[in-house]
One Martini backbone bead per residue (centre of mass of N, CA, C, O) as a GRO file, in nm:
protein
  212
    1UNK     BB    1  -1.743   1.545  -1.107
    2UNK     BB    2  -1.664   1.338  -1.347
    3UNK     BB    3  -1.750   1.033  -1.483
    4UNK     BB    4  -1.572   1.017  -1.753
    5UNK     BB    5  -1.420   0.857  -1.926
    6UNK     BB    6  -1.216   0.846  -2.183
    7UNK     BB    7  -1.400   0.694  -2.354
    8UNK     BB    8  -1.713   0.795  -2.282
    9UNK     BB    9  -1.779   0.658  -2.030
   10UNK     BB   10  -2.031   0.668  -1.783
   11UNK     BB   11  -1.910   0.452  -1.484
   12UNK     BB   12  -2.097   0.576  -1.248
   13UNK     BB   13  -2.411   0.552  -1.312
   14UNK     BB   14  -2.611   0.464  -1.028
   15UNK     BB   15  -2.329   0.350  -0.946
   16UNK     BB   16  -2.205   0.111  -0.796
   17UNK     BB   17  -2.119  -0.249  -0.825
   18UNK     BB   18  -2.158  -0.501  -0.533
   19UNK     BB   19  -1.966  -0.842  -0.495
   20UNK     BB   20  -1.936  -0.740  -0.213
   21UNK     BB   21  -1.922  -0.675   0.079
   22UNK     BB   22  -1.825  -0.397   0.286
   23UNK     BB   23  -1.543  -0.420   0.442
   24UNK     BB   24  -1.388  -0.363   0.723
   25UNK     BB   25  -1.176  -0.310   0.909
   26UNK     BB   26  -0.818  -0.433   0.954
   27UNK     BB   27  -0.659  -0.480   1.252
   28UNK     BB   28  -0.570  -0.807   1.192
   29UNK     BB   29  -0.390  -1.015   1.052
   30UNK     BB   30  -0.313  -1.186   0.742
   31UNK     BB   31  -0.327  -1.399   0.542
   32UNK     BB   32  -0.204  -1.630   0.264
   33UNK     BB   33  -0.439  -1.729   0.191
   34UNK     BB   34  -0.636  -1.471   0.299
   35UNK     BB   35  -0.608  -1.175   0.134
   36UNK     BB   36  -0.659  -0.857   0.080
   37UNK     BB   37  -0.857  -0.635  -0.117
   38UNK     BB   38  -0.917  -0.482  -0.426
   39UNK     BB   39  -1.136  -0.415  -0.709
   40UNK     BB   40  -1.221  -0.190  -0.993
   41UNK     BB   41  -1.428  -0.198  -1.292
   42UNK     BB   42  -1.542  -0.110  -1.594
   43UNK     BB   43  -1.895  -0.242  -1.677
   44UNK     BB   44  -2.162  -0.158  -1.817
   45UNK     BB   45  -2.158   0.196  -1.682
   46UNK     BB   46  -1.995   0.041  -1.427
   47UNK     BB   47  -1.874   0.000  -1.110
   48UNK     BB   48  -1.669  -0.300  -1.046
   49UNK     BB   49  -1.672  -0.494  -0.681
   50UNK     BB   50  -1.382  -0.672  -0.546
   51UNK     BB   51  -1.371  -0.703  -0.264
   52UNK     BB   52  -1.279  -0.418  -0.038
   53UNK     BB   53  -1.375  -0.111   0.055
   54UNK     BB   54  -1.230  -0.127   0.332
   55UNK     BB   55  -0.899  -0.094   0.463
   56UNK     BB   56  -0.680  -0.175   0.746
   57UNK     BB   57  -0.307  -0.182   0.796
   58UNK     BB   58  -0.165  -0.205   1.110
   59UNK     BB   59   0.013   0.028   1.275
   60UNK     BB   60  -0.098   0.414   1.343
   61UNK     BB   61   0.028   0.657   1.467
   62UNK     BB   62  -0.023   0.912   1.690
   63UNK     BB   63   0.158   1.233   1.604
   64UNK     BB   64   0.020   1.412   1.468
   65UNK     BB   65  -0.058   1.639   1.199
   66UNK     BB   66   0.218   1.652   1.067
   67UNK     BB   67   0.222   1.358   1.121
   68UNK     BB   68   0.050   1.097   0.928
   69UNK     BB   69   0.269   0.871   0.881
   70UNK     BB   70   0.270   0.715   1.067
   71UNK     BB   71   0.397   0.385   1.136
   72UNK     BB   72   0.261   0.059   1.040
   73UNK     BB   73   0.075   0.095   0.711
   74UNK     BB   74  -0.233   0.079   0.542
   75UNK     BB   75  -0.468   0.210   0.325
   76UNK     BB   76  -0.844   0.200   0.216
   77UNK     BB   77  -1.122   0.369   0.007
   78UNK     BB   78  -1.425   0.317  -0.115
   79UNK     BB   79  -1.719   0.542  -0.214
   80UNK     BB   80  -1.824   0.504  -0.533
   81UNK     BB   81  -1.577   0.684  -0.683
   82UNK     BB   82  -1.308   0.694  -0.490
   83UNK     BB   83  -1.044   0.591  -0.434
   84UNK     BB   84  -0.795   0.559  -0.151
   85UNK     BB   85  -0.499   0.531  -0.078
   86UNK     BB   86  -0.247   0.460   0.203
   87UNK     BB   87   0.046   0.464   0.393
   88UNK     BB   88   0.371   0.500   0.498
   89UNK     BB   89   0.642   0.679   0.512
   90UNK     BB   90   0.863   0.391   0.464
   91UNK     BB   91   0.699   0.128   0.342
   92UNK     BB   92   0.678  -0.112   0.569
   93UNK     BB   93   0.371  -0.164   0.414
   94UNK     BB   94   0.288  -0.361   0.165
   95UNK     BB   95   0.146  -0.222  -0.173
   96UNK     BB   96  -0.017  -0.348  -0.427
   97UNK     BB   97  -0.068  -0.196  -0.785
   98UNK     BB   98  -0.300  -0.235  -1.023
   99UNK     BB   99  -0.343  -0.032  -1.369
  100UNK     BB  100  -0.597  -0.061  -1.630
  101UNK     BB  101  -0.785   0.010  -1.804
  102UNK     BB  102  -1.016   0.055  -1.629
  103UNK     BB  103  -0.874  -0.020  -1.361
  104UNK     BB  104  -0.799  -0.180  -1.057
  105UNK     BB  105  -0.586  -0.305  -0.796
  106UNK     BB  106  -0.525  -0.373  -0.410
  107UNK     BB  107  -0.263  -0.519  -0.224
  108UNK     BB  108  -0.019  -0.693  -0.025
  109UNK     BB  109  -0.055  -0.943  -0.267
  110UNK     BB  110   0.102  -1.060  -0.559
  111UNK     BB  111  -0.112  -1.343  -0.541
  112UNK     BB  112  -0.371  -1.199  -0.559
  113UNK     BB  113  -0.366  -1.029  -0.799
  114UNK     BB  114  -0.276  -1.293  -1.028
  115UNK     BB  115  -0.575  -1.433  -0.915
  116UNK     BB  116  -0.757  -1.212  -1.091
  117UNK     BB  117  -0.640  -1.200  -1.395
  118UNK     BB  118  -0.394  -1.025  -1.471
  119UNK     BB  119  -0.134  -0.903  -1.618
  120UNK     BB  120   0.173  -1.137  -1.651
  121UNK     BB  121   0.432  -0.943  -1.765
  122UNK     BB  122   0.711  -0.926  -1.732
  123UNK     BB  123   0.991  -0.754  -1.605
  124UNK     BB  124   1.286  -0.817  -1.706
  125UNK     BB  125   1.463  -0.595  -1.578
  126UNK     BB  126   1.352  -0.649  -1.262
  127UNK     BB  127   1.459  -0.906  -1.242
  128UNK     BB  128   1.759  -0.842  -1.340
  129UNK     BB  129   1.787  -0.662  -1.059
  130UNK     BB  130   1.749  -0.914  -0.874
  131UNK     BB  131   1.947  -1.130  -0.925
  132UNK     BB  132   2.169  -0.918  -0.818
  133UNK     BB  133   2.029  -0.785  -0.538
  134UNK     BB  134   1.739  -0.944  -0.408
  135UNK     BB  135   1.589  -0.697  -0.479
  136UNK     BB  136   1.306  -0.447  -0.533
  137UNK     BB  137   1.349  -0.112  -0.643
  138UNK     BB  138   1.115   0.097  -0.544
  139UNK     BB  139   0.828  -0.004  -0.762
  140UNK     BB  140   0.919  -0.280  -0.837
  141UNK     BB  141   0.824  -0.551  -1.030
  142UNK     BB  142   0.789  -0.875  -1.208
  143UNK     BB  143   0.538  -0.676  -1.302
  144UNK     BB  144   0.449  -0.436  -1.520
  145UNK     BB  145   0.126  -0.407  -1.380
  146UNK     BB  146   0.291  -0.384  -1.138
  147UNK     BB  147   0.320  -0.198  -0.806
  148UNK     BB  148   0.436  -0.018  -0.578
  149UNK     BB  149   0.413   0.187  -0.337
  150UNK     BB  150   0.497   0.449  -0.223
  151UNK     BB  151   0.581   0.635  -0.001
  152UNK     BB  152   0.385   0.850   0.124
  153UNK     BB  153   0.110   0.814   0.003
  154UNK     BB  154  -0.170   0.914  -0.267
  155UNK     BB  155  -0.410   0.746  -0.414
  156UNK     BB  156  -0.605   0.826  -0.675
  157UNK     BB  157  -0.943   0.661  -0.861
  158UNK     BB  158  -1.121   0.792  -1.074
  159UNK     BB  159  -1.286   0.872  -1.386
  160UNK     BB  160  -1.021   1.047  -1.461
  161UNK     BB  161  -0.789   0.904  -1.291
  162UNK     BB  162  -0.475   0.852  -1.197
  163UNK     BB  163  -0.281   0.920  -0.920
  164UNK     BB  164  -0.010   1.015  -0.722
  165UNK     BB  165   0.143   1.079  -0.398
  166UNK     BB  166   0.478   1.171  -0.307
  167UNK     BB  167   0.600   1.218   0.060
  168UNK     BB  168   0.937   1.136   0.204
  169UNK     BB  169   1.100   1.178   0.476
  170UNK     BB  170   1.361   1.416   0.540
  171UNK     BB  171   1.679   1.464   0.661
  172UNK     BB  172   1.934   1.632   0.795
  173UNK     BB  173   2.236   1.707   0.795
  174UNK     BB  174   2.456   1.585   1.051
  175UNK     BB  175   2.693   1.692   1.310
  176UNK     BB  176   2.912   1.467   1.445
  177UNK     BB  177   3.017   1.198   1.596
  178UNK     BB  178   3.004   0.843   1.624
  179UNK     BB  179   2.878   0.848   1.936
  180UNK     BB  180   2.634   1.013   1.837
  181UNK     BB  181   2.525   0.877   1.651
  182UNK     BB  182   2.478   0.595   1.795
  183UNK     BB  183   2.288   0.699   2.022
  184UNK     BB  184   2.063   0.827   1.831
  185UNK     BB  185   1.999   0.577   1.729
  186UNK     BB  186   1.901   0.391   1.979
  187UNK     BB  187   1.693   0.591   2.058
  188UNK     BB  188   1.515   0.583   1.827
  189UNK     BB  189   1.427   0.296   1.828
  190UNK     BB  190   1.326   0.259   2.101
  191UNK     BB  191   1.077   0.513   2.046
  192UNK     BB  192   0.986   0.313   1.785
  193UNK     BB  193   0.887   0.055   1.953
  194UNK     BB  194   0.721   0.206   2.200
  195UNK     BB  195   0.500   0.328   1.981
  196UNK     BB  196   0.451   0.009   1.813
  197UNK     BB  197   0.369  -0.132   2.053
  198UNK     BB  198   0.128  -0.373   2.163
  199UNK     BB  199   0.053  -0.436   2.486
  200UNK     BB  200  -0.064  -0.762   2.464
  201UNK     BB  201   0.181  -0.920   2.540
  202UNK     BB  202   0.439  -1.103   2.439
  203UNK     BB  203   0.776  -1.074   2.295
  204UNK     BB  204   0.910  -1.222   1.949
  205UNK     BB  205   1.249  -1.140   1.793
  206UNK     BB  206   1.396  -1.230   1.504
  207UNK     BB  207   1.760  -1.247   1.472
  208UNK     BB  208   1.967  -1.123   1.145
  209UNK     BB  209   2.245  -1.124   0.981
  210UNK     BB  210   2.119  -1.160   0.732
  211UNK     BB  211   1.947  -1.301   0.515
  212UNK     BB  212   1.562  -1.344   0.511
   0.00000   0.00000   0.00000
């Protein structure tokens, strides 16, 4: 794999130098004071690293070969050379990823992201199609240079540039009555709930007819 960046930098050599140790799996929720991150940016012909190198978040479900993104989970990891950052299929799970000449972060909160120094010009057409219709569709978010992560993605980042790939699950349309619907969707919650709950101890969940 070439190390040289666009501009003939090369940012690799040496390997990577990192301002912060290698942070662990993690597997029980972040609070809001003390989000995780990565930042990654080449400087002066290193990759320079902020944040966890390796970070798993939410509850990821084995369910076979065929379904890997099953659960509700992202998961990022920097091994020195390429960042490799993956969601889940629904992208129930958000990850917001700041993108900029030699440059990449990326993080669950989008104040973490901020915190960093990152470029905050707005992007006015998302910020208006939120004011109409109370959230940010697709991948946009109130600042052009920060993005959602799109569903079932797998984003990769090294000397070479950033690529996406995005494959979100599709299911054929069914034919059949309004009870066969009723019932199958039931059914499917039911399943998803099954697989979804971590068995130790009681749990309570808020339900609303609204806003959120």
């Amino acid at each position: 794999m070439s190390s040289t960046a666009p501009d003939g930098t090369d940012v690799l050599r040496g390997g990577p130098v990192l301002r912060s140790r290698p942070g662990p799996w993690i597997g029980q929720p972040w609070t809001a004071e003390d989000p995780p991150f990565i930042y990654l940016r080449a400087e002066d012909g290193a990759v320079v690293m902020d944040g966890l190198a390796e970070a798993r978040l939410g509850h990821q479900l084995d369910v076979g070969a065929n379904r890997p993104f099953a659960g509700n989970w992202a998961e990022w990891r920097w091994d020195g050379r390429t960042l490799t950052v993956r969601n889940d299929r629904y992208r129930t799970y958000p990850l917001f990823v700041y993108r900029a000449d030699h440059a990449i972060a990326v993080s669950p909160s989008v104040d973490r992201l901020l915190g960093l120094g990152v470029d905050r010009t707005l992007d006015l057409d998302a910020v208006s199609v939120f004011l109409t219709i109370g959230h940010f569709p697709g991948e946009d978010t109130a600042f052009t240079a920060i993005r959602r992560l799109p569903a079932a993605a797998e984003l990769r980042w090294d000397a070479a540039g950033c690529t996406v790939r995005s494959d979100p699950p599709r299911r054929p349309i069914e034919s059949g009555t309004r009870e066969d619907a009723v019932a199958t969707a039931a059914e499917l919650v039911r399943t998803a709930v099954g697989r979804t709950i971590v068995r130790t101890g009681p749990y309570r969940m808020a339900l609303s007819g609204g806003r959120d």
